[in-house]
mmCIF file of C-alpha atoms in Angstrom:
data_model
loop_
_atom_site.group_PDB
_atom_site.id
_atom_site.type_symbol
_atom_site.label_atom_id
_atom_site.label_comp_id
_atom_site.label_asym_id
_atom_site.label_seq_id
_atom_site.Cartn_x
_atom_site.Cartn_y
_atom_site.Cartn_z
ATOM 1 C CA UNK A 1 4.068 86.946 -80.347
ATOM 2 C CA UNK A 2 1.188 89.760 -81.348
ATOM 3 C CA UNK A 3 0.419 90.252 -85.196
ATOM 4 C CA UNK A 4 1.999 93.406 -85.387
ATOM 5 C CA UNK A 5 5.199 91.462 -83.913
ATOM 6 C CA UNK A 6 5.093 88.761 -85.709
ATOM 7 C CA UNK A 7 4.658 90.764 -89.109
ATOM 8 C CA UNK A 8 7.702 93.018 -88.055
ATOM 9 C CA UNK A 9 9.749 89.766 -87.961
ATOM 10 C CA UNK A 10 8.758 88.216 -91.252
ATOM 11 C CA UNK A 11 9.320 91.139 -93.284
ATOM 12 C CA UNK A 12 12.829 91.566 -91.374
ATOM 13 C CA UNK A 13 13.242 88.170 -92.795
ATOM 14 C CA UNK A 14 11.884 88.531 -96.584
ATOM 15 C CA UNK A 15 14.082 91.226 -96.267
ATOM 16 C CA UNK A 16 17.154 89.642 -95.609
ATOM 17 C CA UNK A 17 16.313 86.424 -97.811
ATOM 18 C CA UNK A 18 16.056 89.210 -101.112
ATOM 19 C CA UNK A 19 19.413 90.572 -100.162
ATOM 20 C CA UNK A 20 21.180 87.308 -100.507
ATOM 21 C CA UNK A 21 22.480 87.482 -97.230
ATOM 22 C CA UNK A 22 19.950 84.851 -95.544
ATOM 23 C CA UNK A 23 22.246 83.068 -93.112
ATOM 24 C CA UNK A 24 21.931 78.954 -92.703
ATOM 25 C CA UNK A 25 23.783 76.743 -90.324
ATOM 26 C CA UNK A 26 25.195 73.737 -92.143
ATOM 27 C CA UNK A 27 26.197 70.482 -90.839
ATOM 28 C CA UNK A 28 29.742 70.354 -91.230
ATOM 29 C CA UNK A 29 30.849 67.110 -92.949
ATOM 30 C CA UNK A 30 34.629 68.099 -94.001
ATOM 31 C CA UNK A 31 36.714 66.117 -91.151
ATOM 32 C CA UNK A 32 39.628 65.182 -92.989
ATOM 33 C CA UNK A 33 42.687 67.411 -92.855
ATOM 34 C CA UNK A 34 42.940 68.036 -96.640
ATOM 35 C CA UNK A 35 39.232 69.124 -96.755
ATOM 36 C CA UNK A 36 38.871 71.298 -94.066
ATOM 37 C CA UNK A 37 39.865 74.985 -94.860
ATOM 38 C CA UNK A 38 36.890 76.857 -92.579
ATOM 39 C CA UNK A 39 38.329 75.722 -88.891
ATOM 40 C CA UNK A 40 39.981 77.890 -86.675
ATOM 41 C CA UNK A 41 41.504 74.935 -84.976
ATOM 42 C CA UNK A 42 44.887 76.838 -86.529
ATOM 43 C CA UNK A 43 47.370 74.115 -84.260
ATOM 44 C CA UNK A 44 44.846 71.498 -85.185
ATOM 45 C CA UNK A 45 45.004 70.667 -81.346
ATOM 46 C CA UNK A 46 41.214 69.246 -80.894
ATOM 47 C CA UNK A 47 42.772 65.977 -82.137
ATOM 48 C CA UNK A 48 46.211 65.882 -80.208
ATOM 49 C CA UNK A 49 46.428 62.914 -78.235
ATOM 50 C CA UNK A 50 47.715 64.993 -74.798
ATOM 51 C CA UNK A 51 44.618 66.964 -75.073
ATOM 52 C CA UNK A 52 41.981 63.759 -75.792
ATOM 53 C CA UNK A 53 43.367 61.690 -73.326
ATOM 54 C CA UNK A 54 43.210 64.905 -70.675
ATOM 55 C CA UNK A 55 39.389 64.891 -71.179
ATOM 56 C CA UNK A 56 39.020 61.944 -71.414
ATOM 57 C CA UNK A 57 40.540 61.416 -67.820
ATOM 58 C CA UNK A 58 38.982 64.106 -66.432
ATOM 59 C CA UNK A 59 34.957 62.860 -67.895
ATOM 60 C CA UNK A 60 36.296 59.707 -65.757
ATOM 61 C CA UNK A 61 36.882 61.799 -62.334
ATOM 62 C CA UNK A 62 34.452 64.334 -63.039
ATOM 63 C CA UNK A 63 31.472 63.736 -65.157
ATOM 64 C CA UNK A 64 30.367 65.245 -67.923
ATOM 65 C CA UNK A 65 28.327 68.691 -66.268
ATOM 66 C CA UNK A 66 30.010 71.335 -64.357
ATOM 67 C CA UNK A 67 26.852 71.287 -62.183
ATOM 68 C CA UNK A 68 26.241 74.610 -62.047
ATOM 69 C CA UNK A 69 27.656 78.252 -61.941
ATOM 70 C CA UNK A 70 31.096 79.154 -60.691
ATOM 71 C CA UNK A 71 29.935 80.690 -57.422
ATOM 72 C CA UNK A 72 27.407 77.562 -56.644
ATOM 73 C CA UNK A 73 28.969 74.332 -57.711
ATOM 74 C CA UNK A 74 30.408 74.507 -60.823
ATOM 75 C CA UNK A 75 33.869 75.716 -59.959
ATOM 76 C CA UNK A 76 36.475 72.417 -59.609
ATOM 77 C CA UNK A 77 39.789 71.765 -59.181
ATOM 78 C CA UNK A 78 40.093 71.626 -62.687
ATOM 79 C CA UNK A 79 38.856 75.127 -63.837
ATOM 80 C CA UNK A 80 41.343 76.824 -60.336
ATOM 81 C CA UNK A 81 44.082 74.896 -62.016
ATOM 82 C CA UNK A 82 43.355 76.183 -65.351
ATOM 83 C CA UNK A 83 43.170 79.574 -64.478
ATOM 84 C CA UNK A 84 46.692 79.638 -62.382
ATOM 85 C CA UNK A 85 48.356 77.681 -65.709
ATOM 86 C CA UNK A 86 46.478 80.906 -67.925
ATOM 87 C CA UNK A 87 47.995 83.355 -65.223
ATOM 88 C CA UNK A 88 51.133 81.881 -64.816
ATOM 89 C CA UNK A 89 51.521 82.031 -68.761
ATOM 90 C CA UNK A 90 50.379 85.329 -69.574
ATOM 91 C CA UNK A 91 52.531 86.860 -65.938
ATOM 92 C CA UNK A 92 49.123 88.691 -64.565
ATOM 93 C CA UNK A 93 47.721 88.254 -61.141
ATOM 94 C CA UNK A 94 44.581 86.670 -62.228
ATOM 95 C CA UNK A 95 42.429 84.978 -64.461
ATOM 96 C CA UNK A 96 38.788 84.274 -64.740
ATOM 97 C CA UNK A 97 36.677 81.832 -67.325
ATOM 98 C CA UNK A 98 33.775 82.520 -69.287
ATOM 99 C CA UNK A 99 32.219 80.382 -71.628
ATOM 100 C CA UNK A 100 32.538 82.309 -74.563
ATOM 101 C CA UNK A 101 34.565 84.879 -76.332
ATOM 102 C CA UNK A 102 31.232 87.003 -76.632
ATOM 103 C CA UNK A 103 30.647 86.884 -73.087
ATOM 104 C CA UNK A 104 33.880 87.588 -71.503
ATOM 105 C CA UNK A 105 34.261 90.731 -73.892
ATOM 106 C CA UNK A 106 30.676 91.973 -73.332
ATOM 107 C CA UNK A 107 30.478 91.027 -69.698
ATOM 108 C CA UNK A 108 34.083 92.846 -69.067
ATOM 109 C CA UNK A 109 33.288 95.632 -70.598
ATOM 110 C CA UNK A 110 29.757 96.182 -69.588
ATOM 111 C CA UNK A 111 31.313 95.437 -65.682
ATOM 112 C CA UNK A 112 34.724 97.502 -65.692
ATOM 113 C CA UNK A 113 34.581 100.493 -67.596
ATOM 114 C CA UNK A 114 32.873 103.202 -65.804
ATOM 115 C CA UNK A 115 34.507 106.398 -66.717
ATOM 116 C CA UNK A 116 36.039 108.282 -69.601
ATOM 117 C CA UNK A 117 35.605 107.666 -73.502
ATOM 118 C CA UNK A 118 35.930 104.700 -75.335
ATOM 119 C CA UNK A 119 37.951 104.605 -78.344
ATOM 120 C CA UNK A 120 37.561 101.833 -80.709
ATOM 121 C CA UNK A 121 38.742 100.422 -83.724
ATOM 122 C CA UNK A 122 36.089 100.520 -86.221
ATOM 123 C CA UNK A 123 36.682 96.435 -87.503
ATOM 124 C CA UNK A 124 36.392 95.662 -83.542
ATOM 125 C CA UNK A 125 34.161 92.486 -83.175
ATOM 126 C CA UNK A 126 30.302 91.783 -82.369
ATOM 127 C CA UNK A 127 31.237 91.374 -78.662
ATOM 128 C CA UNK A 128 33.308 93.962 -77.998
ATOM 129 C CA UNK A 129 31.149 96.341 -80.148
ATOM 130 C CA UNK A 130 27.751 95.461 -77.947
ATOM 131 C CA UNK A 131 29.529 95.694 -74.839
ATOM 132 C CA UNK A 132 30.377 99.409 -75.423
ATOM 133 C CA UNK A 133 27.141 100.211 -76.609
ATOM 134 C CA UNK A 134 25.873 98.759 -73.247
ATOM 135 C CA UNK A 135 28.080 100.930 -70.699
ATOM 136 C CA UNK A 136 26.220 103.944 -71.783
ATOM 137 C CA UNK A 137 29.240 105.981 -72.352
ATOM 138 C CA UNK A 138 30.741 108.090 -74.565
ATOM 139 C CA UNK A 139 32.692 106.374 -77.255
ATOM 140 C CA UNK A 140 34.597 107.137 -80.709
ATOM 141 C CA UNK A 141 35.288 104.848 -83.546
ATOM 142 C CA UNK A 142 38.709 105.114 -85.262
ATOM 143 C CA UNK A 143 39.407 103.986 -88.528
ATOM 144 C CA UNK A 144 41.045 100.566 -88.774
ATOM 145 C CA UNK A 145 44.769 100.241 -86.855
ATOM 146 C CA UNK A 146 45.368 104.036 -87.375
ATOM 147 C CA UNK A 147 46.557 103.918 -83.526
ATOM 148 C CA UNK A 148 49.038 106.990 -85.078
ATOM 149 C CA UNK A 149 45.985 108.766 -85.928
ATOM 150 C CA UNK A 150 43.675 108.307 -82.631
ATOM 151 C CA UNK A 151 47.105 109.643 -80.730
ATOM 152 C CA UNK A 152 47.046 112.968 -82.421
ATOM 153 C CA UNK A 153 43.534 113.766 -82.830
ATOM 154 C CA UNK A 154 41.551 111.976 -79.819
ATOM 155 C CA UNK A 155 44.158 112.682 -77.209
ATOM 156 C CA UNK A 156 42.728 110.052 -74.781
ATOM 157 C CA UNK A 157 43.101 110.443 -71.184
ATOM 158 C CA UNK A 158 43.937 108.056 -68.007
ATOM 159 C CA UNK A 159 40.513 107.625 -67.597
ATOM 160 C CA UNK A 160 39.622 106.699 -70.950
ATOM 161 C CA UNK A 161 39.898 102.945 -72.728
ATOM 162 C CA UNK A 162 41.201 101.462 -76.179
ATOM 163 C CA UNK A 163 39.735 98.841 -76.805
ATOM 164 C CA UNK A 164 40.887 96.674 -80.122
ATOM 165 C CA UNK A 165 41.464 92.949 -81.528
ATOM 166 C CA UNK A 166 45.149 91.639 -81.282
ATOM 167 C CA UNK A 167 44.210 89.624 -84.612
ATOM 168 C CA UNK A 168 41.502 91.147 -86.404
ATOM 169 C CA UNK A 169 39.125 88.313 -87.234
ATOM 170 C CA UNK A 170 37.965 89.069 -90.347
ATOM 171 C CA UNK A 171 41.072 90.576 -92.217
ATOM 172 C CA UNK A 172 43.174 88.769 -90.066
ATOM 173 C CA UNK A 173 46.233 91.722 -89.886
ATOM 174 C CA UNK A 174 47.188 92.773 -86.583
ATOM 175 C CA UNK A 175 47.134 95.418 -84.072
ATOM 176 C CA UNK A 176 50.317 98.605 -84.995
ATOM 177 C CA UNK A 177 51.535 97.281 -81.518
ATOM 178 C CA UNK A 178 54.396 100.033 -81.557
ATOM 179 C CA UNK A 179 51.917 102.791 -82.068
ATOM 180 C CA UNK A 180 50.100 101.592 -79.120
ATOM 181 C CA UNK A 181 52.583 101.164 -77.072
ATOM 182 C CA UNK A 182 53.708 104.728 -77.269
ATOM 183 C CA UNK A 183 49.810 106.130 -77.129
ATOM 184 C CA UNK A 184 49.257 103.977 -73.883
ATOM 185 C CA UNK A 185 52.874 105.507 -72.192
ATOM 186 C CA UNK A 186 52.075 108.636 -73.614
ATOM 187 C CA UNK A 187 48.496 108.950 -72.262
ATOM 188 C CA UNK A 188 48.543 106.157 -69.566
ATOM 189 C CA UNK A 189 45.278 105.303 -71.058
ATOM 190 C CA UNK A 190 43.625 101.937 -70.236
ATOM 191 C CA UNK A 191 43.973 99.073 -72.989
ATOM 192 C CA UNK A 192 41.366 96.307 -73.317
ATOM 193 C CA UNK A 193 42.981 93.589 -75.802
ATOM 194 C CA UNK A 194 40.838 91.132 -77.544
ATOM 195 C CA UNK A 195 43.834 88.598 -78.672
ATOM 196 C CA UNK A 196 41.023 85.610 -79.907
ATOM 197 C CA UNK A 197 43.393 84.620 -83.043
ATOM 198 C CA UNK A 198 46.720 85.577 -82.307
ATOM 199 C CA UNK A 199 47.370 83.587 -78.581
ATOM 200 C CA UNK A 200 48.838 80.155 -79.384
ATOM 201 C CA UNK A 201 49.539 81.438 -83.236
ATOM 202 C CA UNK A 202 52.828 83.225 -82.900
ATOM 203 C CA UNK A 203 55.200 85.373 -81.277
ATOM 204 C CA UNK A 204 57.724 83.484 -77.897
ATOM 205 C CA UNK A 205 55.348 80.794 -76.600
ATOM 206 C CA UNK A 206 52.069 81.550 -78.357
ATOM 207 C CA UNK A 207 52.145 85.136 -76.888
ATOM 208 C CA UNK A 208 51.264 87.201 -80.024
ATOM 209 C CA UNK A 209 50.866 90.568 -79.685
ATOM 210 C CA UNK A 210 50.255 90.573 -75.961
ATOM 211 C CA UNK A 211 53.688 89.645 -75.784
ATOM 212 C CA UNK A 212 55.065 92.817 -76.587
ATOM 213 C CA UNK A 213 52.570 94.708 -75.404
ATOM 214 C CA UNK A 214 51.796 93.280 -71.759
ATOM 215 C CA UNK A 215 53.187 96.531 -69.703
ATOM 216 C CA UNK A 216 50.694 98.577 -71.788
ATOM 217 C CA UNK A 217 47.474 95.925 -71.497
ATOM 218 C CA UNK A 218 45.372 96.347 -68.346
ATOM 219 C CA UNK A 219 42.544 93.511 -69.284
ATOM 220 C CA UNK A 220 43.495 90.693 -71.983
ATOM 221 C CA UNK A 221 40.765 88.636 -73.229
ATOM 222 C CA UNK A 222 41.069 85.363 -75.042
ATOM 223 C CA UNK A 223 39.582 82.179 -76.691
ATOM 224 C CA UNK A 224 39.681 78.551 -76.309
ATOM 225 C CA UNK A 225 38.085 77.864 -79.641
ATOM 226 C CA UNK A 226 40.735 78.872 -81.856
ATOM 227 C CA UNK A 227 44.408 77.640 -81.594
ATOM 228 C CA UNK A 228 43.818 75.317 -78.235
ATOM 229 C CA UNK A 229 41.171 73.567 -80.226
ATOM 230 C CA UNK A 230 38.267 74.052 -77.746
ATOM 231 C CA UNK A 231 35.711 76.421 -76.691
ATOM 232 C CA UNK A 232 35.468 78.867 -73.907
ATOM 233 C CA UNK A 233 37.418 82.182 -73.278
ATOM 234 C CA UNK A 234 38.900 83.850 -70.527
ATOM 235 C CA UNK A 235 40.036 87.318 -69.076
ATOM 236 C CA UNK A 236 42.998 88.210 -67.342
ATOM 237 C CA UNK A 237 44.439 91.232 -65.637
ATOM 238 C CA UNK A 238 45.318 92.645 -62.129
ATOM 239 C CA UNK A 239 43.541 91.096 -59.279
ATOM 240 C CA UNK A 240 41.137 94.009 -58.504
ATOM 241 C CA UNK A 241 39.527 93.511 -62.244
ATOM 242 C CA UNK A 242 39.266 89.946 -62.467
ATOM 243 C CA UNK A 243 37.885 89.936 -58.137
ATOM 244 C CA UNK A 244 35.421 92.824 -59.592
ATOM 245 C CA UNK A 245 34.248 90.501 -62.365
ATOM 246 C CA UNK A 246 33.667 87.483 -59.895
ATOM 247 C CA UNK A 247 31.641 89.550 -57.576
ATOM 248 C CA UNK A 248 29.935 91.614 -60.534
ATOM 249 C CA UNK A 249 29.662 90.837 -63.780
ATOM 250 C CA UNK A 250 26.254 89.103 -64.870
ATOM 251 C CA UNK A 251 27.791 86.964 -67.739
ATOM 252 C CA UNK A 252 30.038 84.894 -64.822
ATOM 253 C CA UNK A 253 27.428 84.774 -61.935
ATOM 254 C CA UNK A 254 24.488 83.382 -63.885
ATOM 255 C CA UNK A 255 25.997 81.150 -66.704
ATOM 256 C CA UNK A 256 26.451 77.615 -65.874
ATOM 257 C CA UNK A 257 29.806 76.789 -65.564
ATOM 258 C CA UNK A 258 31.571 74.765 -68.608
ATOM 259 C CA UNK A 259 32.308 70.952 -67.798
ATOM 260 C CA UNK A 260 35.509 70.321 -65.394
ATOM 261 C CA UNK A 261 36.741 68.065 -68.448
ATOM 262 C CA UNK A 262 36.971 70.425 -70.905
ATOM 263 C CA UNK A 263 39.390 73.143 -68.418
ATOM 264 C CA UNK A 264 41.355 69.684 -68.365
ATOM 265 C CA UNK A 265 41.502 69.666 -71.951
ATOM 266 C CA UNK A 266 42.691 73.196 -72.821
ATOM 267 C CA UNK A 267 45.159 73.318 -69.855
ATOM 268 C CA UNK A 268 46.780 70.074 -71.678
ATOM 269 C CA UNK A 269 46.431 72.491 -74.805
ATOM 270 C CA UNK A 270 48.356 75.125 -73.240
ATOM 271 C CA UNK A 271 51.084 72.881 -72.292
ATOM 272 C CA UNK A 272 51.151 71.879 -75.876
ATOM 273 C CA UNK A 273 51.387 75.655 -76.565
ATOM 274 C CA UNK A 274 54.157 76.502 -74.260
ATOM 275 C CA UNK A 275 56.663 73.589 -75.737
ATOM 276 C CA UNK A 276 58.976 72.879 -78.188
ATOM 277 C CA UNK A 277 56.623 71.218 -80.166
ATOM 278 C CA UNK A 278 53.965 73.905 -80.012
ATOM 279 C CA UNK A 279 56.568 76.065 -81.051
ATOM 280 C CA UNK A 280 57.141 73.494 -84.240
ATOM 281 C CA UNK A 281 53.366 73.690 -85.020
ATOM 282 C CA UNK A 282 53.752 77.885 -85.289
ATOM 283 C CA UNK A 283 56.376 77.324 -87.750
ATOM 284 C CA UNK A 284 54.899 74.399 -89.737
ATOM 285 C CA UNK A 285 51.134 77.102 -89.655
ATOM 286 C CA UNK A 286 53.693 79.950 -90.651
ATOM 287 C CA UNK A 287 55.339 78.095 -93.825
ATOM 288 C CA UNK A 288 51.822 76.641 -94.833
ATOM 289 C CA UNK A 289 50.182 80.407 -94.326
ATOM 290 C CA UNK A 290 53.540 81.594 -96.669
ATOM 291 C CA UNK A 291 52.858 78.673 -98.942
ATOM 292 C CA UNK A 292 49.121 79.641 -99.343
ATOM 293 C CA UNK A 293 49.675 83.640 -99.671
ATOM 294 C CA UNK A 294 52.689 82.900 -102.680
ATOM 295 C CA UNK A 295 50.048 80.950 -104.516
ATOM 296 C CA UNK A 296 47.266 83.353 -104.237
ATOM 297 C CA UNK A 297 49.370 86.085 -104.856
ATOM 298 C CA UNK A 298 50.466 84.508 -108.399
ATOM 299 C CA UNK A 299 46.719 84.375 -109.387
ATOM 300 C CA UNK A 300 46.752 87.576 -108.887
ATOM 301 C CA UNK A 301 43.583 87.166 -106.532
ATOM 302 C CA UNK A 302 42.505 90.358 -104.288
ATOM 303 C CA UNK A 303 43.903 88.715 -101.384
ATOM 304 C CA UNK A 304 43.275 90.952 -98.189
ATOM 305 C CA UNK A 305 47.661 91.595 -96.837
ATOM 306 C CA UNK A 306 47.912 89.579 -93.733
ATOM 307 C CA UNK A 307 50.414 86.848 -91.715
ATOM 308 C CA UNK A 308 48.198 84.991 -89.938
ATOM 309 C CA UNK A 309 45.870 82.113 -90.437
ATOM 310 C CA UNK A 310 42.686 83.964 -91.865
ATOM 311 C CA UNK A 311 43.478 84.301 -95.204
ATOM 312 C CA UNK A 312 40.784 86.041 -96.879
ATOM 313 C CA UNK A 313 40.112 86.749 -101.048
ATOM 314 C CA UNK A 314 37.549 89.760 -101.382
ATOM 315 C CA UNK A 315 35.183 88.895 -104.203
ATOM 316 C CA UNK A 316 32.889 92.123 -103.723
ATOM 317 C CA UNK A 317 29.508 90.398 -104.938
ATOM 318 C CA UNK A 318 27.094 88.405 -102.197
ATOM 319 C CA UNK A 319 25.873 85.995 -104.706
ATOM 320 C CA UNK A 320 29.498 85.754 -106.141
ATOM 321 C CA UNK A 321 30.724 84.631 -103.507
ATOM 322 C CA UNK A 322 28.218 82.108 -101.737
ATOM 323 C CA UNK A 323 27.941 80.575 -105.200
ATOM 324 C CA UNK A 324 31.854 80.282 -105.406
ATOM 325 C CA UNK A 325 31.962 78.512 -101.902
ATOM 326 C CA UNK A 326 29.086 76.697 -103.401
ATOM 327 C CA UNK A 327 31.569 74.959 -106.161
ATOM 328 C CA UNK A 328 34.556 75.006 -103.541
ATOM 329 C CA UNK A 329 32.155 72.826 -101.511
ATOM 330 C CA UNK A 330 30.923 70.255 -104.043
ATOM 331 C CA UNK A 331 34.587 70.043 -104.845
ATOM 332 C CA UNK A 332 35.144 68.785 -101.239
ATOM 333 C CA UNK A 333 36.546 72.127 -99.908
ATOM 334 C CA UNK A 334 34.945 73.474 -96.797
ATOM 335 C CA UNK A 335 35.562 77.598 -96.693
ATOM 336 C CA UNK A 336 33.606 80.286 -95.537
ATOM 337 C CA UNK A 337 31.757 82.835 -97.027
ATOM 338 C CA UNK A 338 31.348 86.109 -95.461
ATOM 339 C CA UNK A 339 28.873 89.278 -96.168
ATOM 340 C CA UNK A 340 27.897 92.541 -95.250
ATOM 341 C CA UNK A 341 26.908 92.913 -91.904
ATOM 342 C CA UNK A 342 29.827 90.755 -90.588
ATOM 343 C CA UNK A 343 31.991 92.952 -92.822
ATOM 344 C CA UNK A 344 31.708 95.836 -94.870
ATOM 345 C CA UNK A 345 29.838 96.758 -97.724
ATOM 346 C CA UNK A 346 31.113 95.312 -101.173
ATOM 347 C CA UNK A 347 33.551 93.200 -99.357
ATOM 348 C CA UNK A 348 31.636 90.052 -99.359
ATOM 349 C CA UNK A 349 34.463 87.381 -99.086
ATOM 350 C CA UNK A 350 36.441 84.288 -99.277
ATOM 351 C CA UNK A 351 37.827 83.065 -95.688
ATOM 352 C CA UNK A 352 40.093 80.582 -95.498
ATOM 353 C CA UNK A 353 41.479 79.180 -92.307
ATOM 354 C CA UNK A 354 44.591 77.565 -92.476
ATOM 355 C CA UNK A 355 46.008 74.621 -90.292
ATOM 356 C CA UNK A 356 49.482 73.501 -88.524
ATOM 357 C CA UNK A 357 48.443 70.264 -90.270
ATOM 358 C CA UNK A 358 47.804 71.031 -93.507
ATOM 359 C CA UNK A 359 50.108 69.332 -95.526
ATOM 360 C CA UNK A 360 51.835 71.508 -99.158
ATOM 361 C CA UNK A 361 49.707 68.810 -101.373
ATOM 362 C CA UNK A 362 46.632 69.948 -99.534
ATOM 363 C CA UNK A 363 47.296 73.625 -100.292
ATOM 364 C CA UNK A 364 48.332 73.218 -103.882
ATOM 365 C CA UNK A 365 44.896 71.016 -104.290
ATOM 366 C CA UNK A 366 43.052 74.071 -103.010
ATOM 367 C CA UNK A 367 44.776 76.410 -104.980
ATOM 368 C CA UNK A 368 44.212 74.402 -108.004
ATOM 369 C CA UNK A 369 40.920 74.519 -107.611
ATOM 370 C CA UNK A 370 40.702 77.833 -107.290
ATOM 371 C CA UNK A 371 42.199 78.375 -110.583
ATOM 372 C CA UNK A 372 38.916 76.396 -112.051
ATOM 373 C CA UNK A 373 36.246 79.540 -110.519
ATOM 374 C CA UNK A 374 38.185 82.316 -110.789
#
């Protein structure tokens, strides 16, 4: 790195340290159930027995290492069978893994769209945000979920794309899937979906909002790392798209593949998912998320409105707020703290994740704690 290089970096760096928004990894020590309020292991699924003992059978026939990329050697029996349970599932004609979220939104849109505008929702996530900035076209942000709005004014065409969140990530409401519905008949536009936190969560089978909207959704993306309790992600659509991203798109080709065992372990997570007893673990994560949002609502807390797991309570203030995760952690809470970039200016917040597991004493110790900061 030149001086002049090197200089540009470490005054990018005072810079961010004097805004209070200096970012640090921590080691995460908050295992127990009644601690952990940052995970987005929302079925608490890493720890189900089916899905352990999956991996641990497959580390047994497989190894640990995929062994390379998908089109060398790193494509088993267990990632083919993975991606026909994922098809099967979701009723499309094909799937394809990536090994992140960030990479299967980035690399699909950087690969498939070609033509036309992109409109997109102005909360949209990191990955989906870089990936239209790297197609070189034309694209309009609307505000947040005014889908009502972005049908009267923008008057998209067939060859243009919507591209959105399911489950925002941040506020954690969801998609006006009605108003989309109707823009997407109406205009025959293309939809990119980005369901990360609503698949597994809710809605008949863990569908979320792709479930109602599947006729209108031409490319579905989705994580592993949220309510199957692993990482990973995935994209799924007609044939054409997903053959087009095996044969194009630079994420897939030159990423080494992940390990065989861990496609073992979400396709046992899936099956989980798709049964009665996923189906208990959405209602036991609805009651505690209605348990959590009753309690926060009574202490009158600036609680952001939504039904799913990411429950967040806007503080405003950067320092505020890493100083009250601060006490929430010496108190043996683990919660995140979120700031401006990541979201918007003077909404520096409180993020709680909430689990299938959590028990109502765990939640009422939270919120009792709570009621000693704020």
């Amino acid at each position: 790195m030149n001086s002049s290089n090197r200089q540009g970096f470490m005054t990018r760096l005072d810079e961010r340290r004097e805004s209070s928004r200096f970012r640090r990894r921590q080691t995460r020590t908050a295992t127990a159930i009644e601690q952990q309020f940052a995970s987005n292991d929302y079925l608490s699924l890493s720890q189900h027995p089916q899905v352990l003992k999956a991996a641990k059978d497959a580390l047994d026939r497989w190894g640990f290492g995929s062994g390379g990329s998908p089109l060398l050697s790193g494509y088993s029996n267990a990632h083919r069978e993975l991606e026909e349970a994922l098809a099967e599932w979701l009723d499309v004609e094909a799937v394809v893994l990536f090994n992140s979220g960030f990479a299967a939104n980035h690399g699909t849109i950087s690969t498939l769209i070609q033509t036309g505008t992109i409109y997109f929702d102005r909360l949209s996530h990191a990955s989906l945000i870089d990936g239209i900035r790297s197609t070189k076209r034309r694209f309009k942000r609307f505000e947040h979920n005014r889908i009502a709005d972005l049908s009267a004014e923008l008057t998209p065409t067939a060859e243009d794309w919507v591209v959105s969140e399911g489950t925002f990530s941040m506020d954690g409401d969801r998609i006006p899937e009605q108003e989309l519905s109707e823009l997407q008949q109406h205009s025959k536009v293309s939809v990119l979906l980005d369901d990360a936190h609503g698949l597994g969560v809710w809605g008949e089978q863990g569908l979320a909002s792709y479930g109602a909207l599947r006729d209108n959704i031409r490319l579905l993306t989705g994580t592993f790392g949220k309510a199957f309790g692993a990482s990973g992600a995935f994209v799924a659509g007609s044939g054409d798209d997903i053959e087009e991203l095996i044969q194009f798109c630079r994420e897939y080709i030159y990423s080494t593949a992940f390990p065989p065992a861990q496609a073992a372990a979400i396709q046992a997570a899936l099956t989980v998912i798709r049964s009665d007893e996923g189906a208990e673990l959405r209602a036991r994560l609805a009651d505690n998320i209605d348990n959590f949002k009753g309690q926060l609502q009574q202490r009158q807390l600036n609680l952001i409105a939504s039904d799913s797991p990411i429950q967040s309570w806007v503080v405003g203030d950067d320092q505020q707020v890493m100083l009250l995760k601060q006490q929430l952690q010496q108190a043996g809470f683990a919660v995140s703290a979120v700031r401006p970039p990541t979201v918007p200016e003077g909404s520096a917040r409180i993020r709680f994740s909430l689990q299938a597991q959590h028990q109502p004493q765990h939640i009422d110790a939270l919120c009792q704690q709570l009621d000693k900061l704020s």
